[in-house]
Amino acid sequence: MANKKINKKDTGKLLSQWSKEFTVLVPSKEGDVTKMARWDGMDTGFMEWYRNTVIPAKACLFPPMEEMFHFQKDEDGYQLEVPALDKQKQLIFGIRPCDANALAILDEVFEDTYEDPYYLSRRKNTLLVGLGCTNPYDSCFCTSLGSGPYDLAKVDIMFTDIGDEFLIEVVTEAGKELIAKTSGLEVVTEADGARAKEAKEASYQKVTRKVDTADIGDKLLACFENEDYWEKVAAKCISCGICTLLCPTCYCFDISDELIKKQGTRFRSWDSCGFAVYTKMPMENPREEKWRRVRQKVCHKYEFYPMNFDLIACTGCGRCIRLCPVNWDITQTLNSLPSKT
Ligand code: SF4
Ligand code: SF4
């Protein structure tokens, strides 16, 4: 399908059309915290301030906290009441390529040995409409991970800012189907294509932070037992867990029951391997010292996950750098790995 375009001032009309079929989620502010949230049917002001959200788009499929089921105890034992899976069709408008790539990383885990019905039901019903980054953060390093501000790899449709208009590229069959039934789109000219190319090239140039990922798994393996190195790396970390909770590719969760008399609810909520109490329930935390937990965070993304899925579990979104209260920086760690233990 040929590319299309739309005037930016008609974005609201476009989202209204899509709202008839989907719950449309857009970049939103809740106090100082930004996240993807249900579009209110009017406001497209996010186009002015949006760079990327603090809470990653993974929260639309894997919420920070969710009810798994209710239970009740009677004379026959426990009776379970499992809520219907969320099958509402949703469209995430404006997802950045790094966060779309992160969902593909989560897919591998949630579809693996144990299929996760909660995540997979939402995933199957979610369409990703990407918005390329015109203004990447200083902390972004997506280009070191084979991606970039306009990476089409994991979105269904991609919007590129070409001035007063967005150029619209269709990537998947699902994207094609939606664009084919969307009205108000215009045909793209050669000049529009040239403007999009220029905008993309300019954005790629703005991602200046780099990580050398060549042989990174081997390098981490070589210094795995280097306690001095990891102690130095971990020194200033205060184990707050922000870098993992808000990482778009982290998927650890804890499970808890809330019981009142004979009725209860089982919840799951995001957890972090950075916490000293992590896995305290099933067993003692095998990583009591902080340096082991920091090592785990880095090695999981760049060594262990790639061993299982042949894919680095980091998209270079830079959240763990810009949101860390003590300026801990994963790129400094990766770029300063000692070659020998
Ligand atoms: S956000 Fe910073 S201080 Fe908090 S756990 Fe991560 S590295 Fe440590
Ligand atoms: S490790 Fe940091 S840069 Fe990589 S995906 Fe997670 S938050 Fe983003």
Coordinates of C-alpha atoms and ligand atoms in Angstrom, one line a residue:
M1 CA 0.0 0.0 0.0
A2 CA 1.3 3.5 -0.9
N3 CA 2.1 5.8 1.9
K4 CA -0.5 8.4 3.0
K5 CA -0.4 11.7 4.8
I6 CA -2.6 13.7 7.1
N7 CA -2.5 17.3 8.2
K8 CA -1.5 17.5 11.9
K9 CA -4.5 19.6 12.8
D10 CA -6.8 16.7 11.7
T11 CA -5.2 14.2 14.1
G12 CA -8.2 14.5 16.5
K13 CA -10.6 13.6 13.6
L14 CA -8.4 10.6 12.9
L15 CA -8.3 9.4 16.5
S16 CA -12.1 9.9 16.7
Q17 CA -12.6 7.6 13.7
W18 CA -10.4 5.0 15.3
S19 CA -12.1 5.3 18.6
K20 CA -15.2 3.8 17.1
E21 CA -13.4 0.5 16.8
F22 CA -10.6 0.7 19.4
T23 CA -9.9 2.0 22.8
V24 CA -7.4 4.6 21.7
L25 CA -4.4 5.3 24.1
V26 CA -2.3 8.4 23.6
P27 CA 0.6 10.0 25.6
S28 CA -1.0 11.5 28.7
K29 CA 0.0 13.3 31.8
E30 CA -1.1 12.3 35.3
G31 CA 0.5 15.0 37.5
D32 CA 4.2 14.9 36.5
V33 CA 4.1 11.3 35.3
T34 CA 3.5 10.6 31.6
K35 CA 2.1 7.4 30.3
M36 CA -0.2 6.0 27.6
A37 CA -3.8 6.5 28.7
R38 CA -7.2 6.4 27.1
W39 CA -7.7 9.4 24.8
D40 CA -10.4 11.8 26.1
G41 CA -11.9 12.4 22.6
M42 CA -10.5 15.9 22.2
D43 CA -7.0 16.8 23.4
T44 CA -4.2 16.4 21.0
G45 CA -1.9 18.7 22.9
F46 CA 0.5 15.8 23.6
M47 CA 2.0 16.5 20.2
E48 CA 3.5 19.6 21.8
W49 CA 5.2 18.1 24.8
Y50 CA 5.6 14.4 24.1
R51 CA 9.1 12.9 23.8
N52 CA 8.6 9.5 25.5
T53 CA 6.5 8.5 28.5
V54 CA 7.9 7.8 31.9
I55 CA 5.8 4.7 32.3
P56 CA 6.5 2.5 29.3
A57 CA 3.8 1.3 27.0
K58 CA 4.2 -2.2 28.4
A59 CA 1.8 -1.0 31.1
C60 CA -1.1 -1.2 28.6
L61 CA -0.6 -5.0 28.3
F62 CA 1.1 -5.8 31.5
P63 CA -0.3 -3.3 34.1
P64 CA 1.7 -2.4 37.2
M65 CA -0.9 -4.2 39.3
E66 CA -3.8 -6.5 38.1
E67 CA -6.3 -8.9 39.6
M68 CA -5.7 -12.4 38.5
F69 CA -8.8 -14.0 40.2
H70 CA -11.1 -13.9 43.2
F71 CA -11.5 -16.8 45.6
Q72 CA -13.8 -17.8 48.4
K73 CA -13.5 -20.4 51.0
D74 CA -16.4 -22.6 51.9
E75 CA -16.9 -26.2 53.4
D76 CA -15.8 -27.7 50.0
G77 CA -12.5 -25.8 50.0
Y78 CA -11.5 -22.8 47.8
Q79 CA -13.8 -21.7 44.9
L80 CA -12.2 -19.6 42.2
E81 CA -13.8 -16.9 40.1
V82 CA -11.6 -16.0 37.2
P83 CA -12.4 -12.7 35.5
A84 CA -13.0 -12.7 31.7
L85 CA -9.8 -12.0 29.8
D86 CA -9.5 -8.4 28.5
K87 CA -10.4 -8.7 24.8
Q88 CA -11.1 -5.1 24.1
K89 CA -9.4 -3.9 20.9
Q90 CA -6.9 -1.2 21.8
L91 CA -4.7 1.1 19.6
I92 CA -1.6 2.7 21.1
F93 CA -1.1 6.0 19.2
G94 CA 2.4 7.5 19.3
I95 CA 4.3 4.5 20.6
R96 CA 8.1 5.1 20.1
P97 CA 10.0 2.4 18.1
C98 CA 12.0 1.4 21.2
D99 CA 8.9 0.7 23.2
A100 CA 7.3 -1.3 20.3
N101 CA 10.6 -3.3 20.1
A102 CA 10.3 -3.9 23.9
L103 CA 6.9 -5.5 23.5
A104 CA 8.5 -8.0 21.0
I105 CA 11.0 -8.8 23.8
L106 CA 8.2 -9.4 26.3
D107 CA 6.3 -11.6 23.8
E108 CA 9.1 -14.1 23.9
V109 CA 8.8 -14.5 27.6
F110 CA 5.0 -14.4 27.9
E111 CA 4.6 -16.9 25.1
D112 CA 7.3 -19.3 26.3
T113 CA 6.9 -22.4 28.4
Y114 CA 4.0 -20.9 30.3
E115 CA 1.7 -18.9 28.2
D116 CA 0.4 -15.8 30.0
P117 CA -3.3 -15.5 29.1
Y118 CA -3.6 -12.0 30.6
Y119 CA -0.8 -10.5 28.6
L120 CA -1.4 -12.5 25.4
S121 CA -5.1 -11.6 25.3
R122 CA -4.3 -7.9 25.3
R123 CA -1.4 -8.3 23.0
K124 CA -3.5 -10.0 20.3
N125 CA -6.0 -7.2 20.4
T126 CA -3.5 -4.3 20.4
L127 CA -2.5 -2.3 17.3
L128 CA 0.7 -0.2 17.5
V129 CA 0.8 3.1 15.7
G130 CA 4.3 4.5 16.0
L131 CA 5.4 8.1 16.0
G132 CA 9.0 8.5 15.0
C133 CA 11.2 10.6 17.4
T134 CA 12.1 14.1 16.2
N135 CA 13.7 14.9 19.5
P136 CA 15.5 12.0 21.1
Y137 CA 16.8 12.4 24.7
D138 CA 20.5 12.6 25.4
S139 CA 20.0 9.3 27.3
C140 CA 18.7 7.4 24.2
F141 CA 21.0 4.9 22.6
C142 CA 18.6 2.9 20.4
T143 CA 20.9 3.1 17.4
S144 CA 23.5 0.9 19.2
L145 CA 20.9 -1.9 19.4
G146 CA 20.2 -2.0 15.7
S147 CA 17.2 0.2 16.0
G148 CA 16.6 3.9 15.6
P149 CA 14.1 6.8 16.0
Y150 CA 12.1 5.7 13.0
D151 CA 12.5 1.9 13.2
L152 CA 9.5 0.2 11.6
A153 CA 10.3 -3.3 12.8
K154 CA 7.6 -3.8 15.4
V155 CA 4.9 -1.2 14.7
D156 CA 1.8 -1.7 12.5
I157 CA 1.8 1.8 11.2
M158 CA 4.4 4.6 11.5
F159 CA 3.9 8.3 11.5
T160 CA 6.7 10.7 10.5
D161 CA 6.6 14.4 11.3
I162 CA 7.1 16.3 8.0
G163 CA 6.2 19.8 9.1
D164 CA 2.5 20.6 9.1
E165 CA 1.7 17.0 8.2
F166 CA 2.4 13.4 9.2
L167 CA 3.5 11.0 6.6
I168 CA 1.9 7.6 7.3
E169 CA 3.7 4.3 6.5
V170 CA 1.8 1.0 6.6
V171 CA 4.0 -1.8 8.0
T172 CA 1.8 -4.9 8.7
E173 CA -1.4 -6.4 7.3
A174 CA -3.3 -5.2 10.4
G175 CA -2.0 -1.7 9.7
K176 CA -3.0 -1.9 6.0
E177 CA -6.5 -3.0 6.9
L178 CA -7.0 -0.1 9.3
I179 CA -5.6 2.5 6.8
A180 CA -7.7 1.1 4.0
K181 CA -10.9 1.9 5.9
T182 CA -9.7 5.3 7.3
S183 CA -11.1 8.4 5.6
G184 CA -9.5 11.8 5.3
L185 CA -6.0 10.7 4.3
E186 CA -4.2 12.2 1.3
V187 CA -1.8 10.8 -1.3
V188 CA 1.9 11.4 -0.6
T189 CA 4.0 13.4 -3.2
E190 CA 7.6 12.9 -4.0
A191 CA 8.4 16.1 -2.1
D192 CA 6.7 14.6 1.0
G193 CA 8.8 11.5 0.7
A194 CA 12.0 13.6 0.5
R195 CA 10.9 15.6 3.6
A196 CA 10.4 12.4 5.5
K197 CA 13.8 11.1 4.5
E198 CA 15.4 14.3 5.7
A199 CA 13.5 14.2 9.0
K200 CA 14.6 10.6 9.7
E201 CA 18.2 11.3 8.9
A202 CA 18.3 14.3 11.1
S203 CA 16.9 12.3 14.0
Y204 CA 19.3 9.4 13.6
Q205 CA 22.1 12.0 13.9
K206 CA 20.7 13.2 17.2
V207 CA 21.2 9.9 18.9
T208 CA 24.8 10.4 19.9
R209 CA 25.1 8.1 22.9
K210 CA 26.7 4.8 21.9
V211 CA 27.3 1.3 23.3
D212 CA 29.6 -1.2 21.7
T213 CA 27.5 -4.3 21.7
A214 CA 29.9 -6.5 19.7
D215 CA 30.7 -9.6 21.8
I216 CA 29.0 -8.0 24.7
G217 CA 27.8 -11.4 26.1
D218 CA 31.3 -12.8 26.0
K219 CA 32.7 -9.6 27.7
L220 CA 30.1 -9.9 30.5
L221 CA 30.9 -13.6 30.9
A222 CA 34.6 -12.8 31.2
C223 CA 34.1 -10.4 34.0
F224 CA 31.2 -12.1 35.7
E225 CA 33.3 -13.1 38.8
N226 CA 35.1 -9.8 39.0
E227 CA 33.7 -8.7 42.3
D228 CA 35.9 -5.5 42.5
Y229 CA 34.5 -4.3 39.2
W230 CA 30.8 -5.0 40.1
E231 CA 31.2 -3.4 43.5
K232 CA 32.6 -0.3 42.0
V233 CA 29.8 -0.3 39.4
A234 CA 27.1 -0.7 42.1
A235 CA 28.5 1.7 44.6
K236 CA 26.1 4.6 44.2
C237 CA 23.0 2.5 43.4
I238 CA 20.4 2.9 46.2
S239 CA 18.4 -0.2 45.2
C240 CA 15.2 1.9 44.6
G241 CA 14.2 -0.4 41.7
I242 CA 13.1 2.5 39.4
C243 CA 15.4 1.4 36.5
T244 CA 13.8 -2.1 36.4
L245 CA 10.2 -1.2 37.2
L246 CA 10.2 1.4 34.4
C247 CA 12.3 -0.6 32.0
P248 CA 10.1 -1.5 29.0
T249 CA 11.6 -5.0 28.8
C250 CA 11.6 -6.0 32.5
Y251 CA 8.8 -8.4 33.3
C252 CA 9.3 -9.7 36.8
F253 CA 6.2 -9.7 38.9
D254 CA 5.2 -10.7 42.5
I255 CA 2.0 -12.4 43.4
S256 CA 0.0 -11.5 46.6
D257 CA -3.3 -12.4 48.1
E258 CA -5.6 -10.0 49.9
L259 CA -7.9 -11.9 52.2
I260 CA -10.8 -10.5 54.1
K261 CA -12.6 -13.2 56.2
K262 CA -13.3 -16.0 53.7
Q263 CA -13.0 -14.0 50.5
G264 CA -10.0 -12.8 48.7
T265 CA -8.3 -11.6 45.5
R266 CA -5.0 -12.6 44.0
F267 CA -3.0 -9.8 42.5
R268 CA 0.2 -9.6 40.6
S269 CA 2.3 -6.5 40.6
W270 CA 5.6 -5.4 39.0
D271 CA 8.7 -6.5 41.0
S272 CA 12.4 -5.8 40.7
C273 CA 15.5 -7.9 40.9
G274 CA 17.1 -4.7 42.4
F275 CA 15.2 -5.2 45.7
A276 CA 16.9 -6.9 48.5
V277 CA 13.6 -8.7 49.3
Y278 CA 13.2 -10.0 45.8
T279 CA 12.1 -13.7 45.8
K280 CA 12.1 -13.6 49.6
M281 CA 8.8 -15.6 49.7
P282 CA 9.8 -18.8 47.8
M283 CA 13.4 -18.7 49.1
E284 CA 16.1 -16.4 50.3
N285 CA 17.3 -13.9 47.8
P286 CA 20.3 -15.5 46.1
R287 CA 21.7 -12.0 45.5
E288 CA 21.9 -10.5 49.0
E289 CA 24.8 -8.1 48.2
K290 CA 23.9 -5.1 46.1
W291 CA 26.6 -5.7 43.5
R292 CA 25.2 -9.1 42.7
R293 CA 21.8 -7.5 42.0
V294 CA 23.2 -4.8 39.8
R295 CA 25.3 -7.4 37.9
Q296 CA 22.1 -9.4 37.5
K297 CA 20.2 -6.5 35.9
V298 CA 23.0 -5.9 33.4
C299 CA 23.8 -9.5 32.6
H300 CA 20.1 -10.5 32.3
K301 CA 19.6 -8.0 29.5
Y302 CA 22.9 -8.4 27.7
E303 CA 24.0 -12.0 28.5
F304 CA 21.3 -14.3 29.9
Y305 CA 18.2 -13.3 27.8
P306 CA 20.3 -13.4 24.6
M307 CA 21.3 -16.9 25.5
N308 CA 17.7 -18.0 25.6
F309 CA 16.1 -15.9 22.8
D310 CA 19.0 -14.7 20.7
L311 CA 18.1 -11.1 21.3
I312 CA 19.4 -8.4 23.6
A313 CA 16.7 -7.4 26.2
C314 CA 17.4 -3.7 26.0
T315 CA 16.1 -1.3 23.4
G316 CA 18.3 1.7 24.4
C317 CA 15.2 3.7 25.5
G318 CA 17.4 5.4 28.1
R319 CA 14.8 5.5 30.9
C320 CA 17.1 3.7 33.3
I321 CA 19.6 6.6 32.8
R322 CA 17.3 9.6 32.9
L323 CA 15.0 8.4 35.7
C324 CA 17.7 7.1 38.1
P325 CA 17.8 9.3 41.2
V326 CA 21.6 8.9 41.5
N327 CA 22.6 9.0 37.8
W328 CA 23.6 5.4 37.5
D329 CA 24.3 4.8 33.8
I330 CA 24.1 1.4 32.1
T331 CA 26.0 2.7 29.1
Q332 CA 29.0 3.6 31.3
T333 CA 28.9 0.1 32.7
L334 CA 28.7 -1.5 29.3
N335 CA 31.4 0.7 27.9
S336 CA 33.9 0.1 30.7
L337 CA 33.8 -3.7 31.1
P338 CA 37.2 -5.0 31.9
S339 CA 38.5 -7.5 29.4
K340 CA 39.8 -9.9 32.1
T341 CA 38.7 -10.9 35.6
Ligands
SF4_1 S1 17.3 3.6 39.4 FE1 19.4 3.9 40.0 S2 19.5 3.9 42.2 FE2 17.5 3.0 41.6 S3 18.0 0.7 41.5 FE3 18.3 1.5 39.4 S4 20.5 2.1 39.4 FE4 20.0 1.8 41.5
SF4_2 S1 17.9 -1.3 30.3 FE1 17.5 0.9 30.3 S2 17.9 1.6 28.2 FE2 17.6 -0.7 28.2 S3 15.4 -1.0 27.7 FE3 15.7 -1.0 30.0 S4 15.3 1.1 30.6 FE4 15.6 1.1 28.4

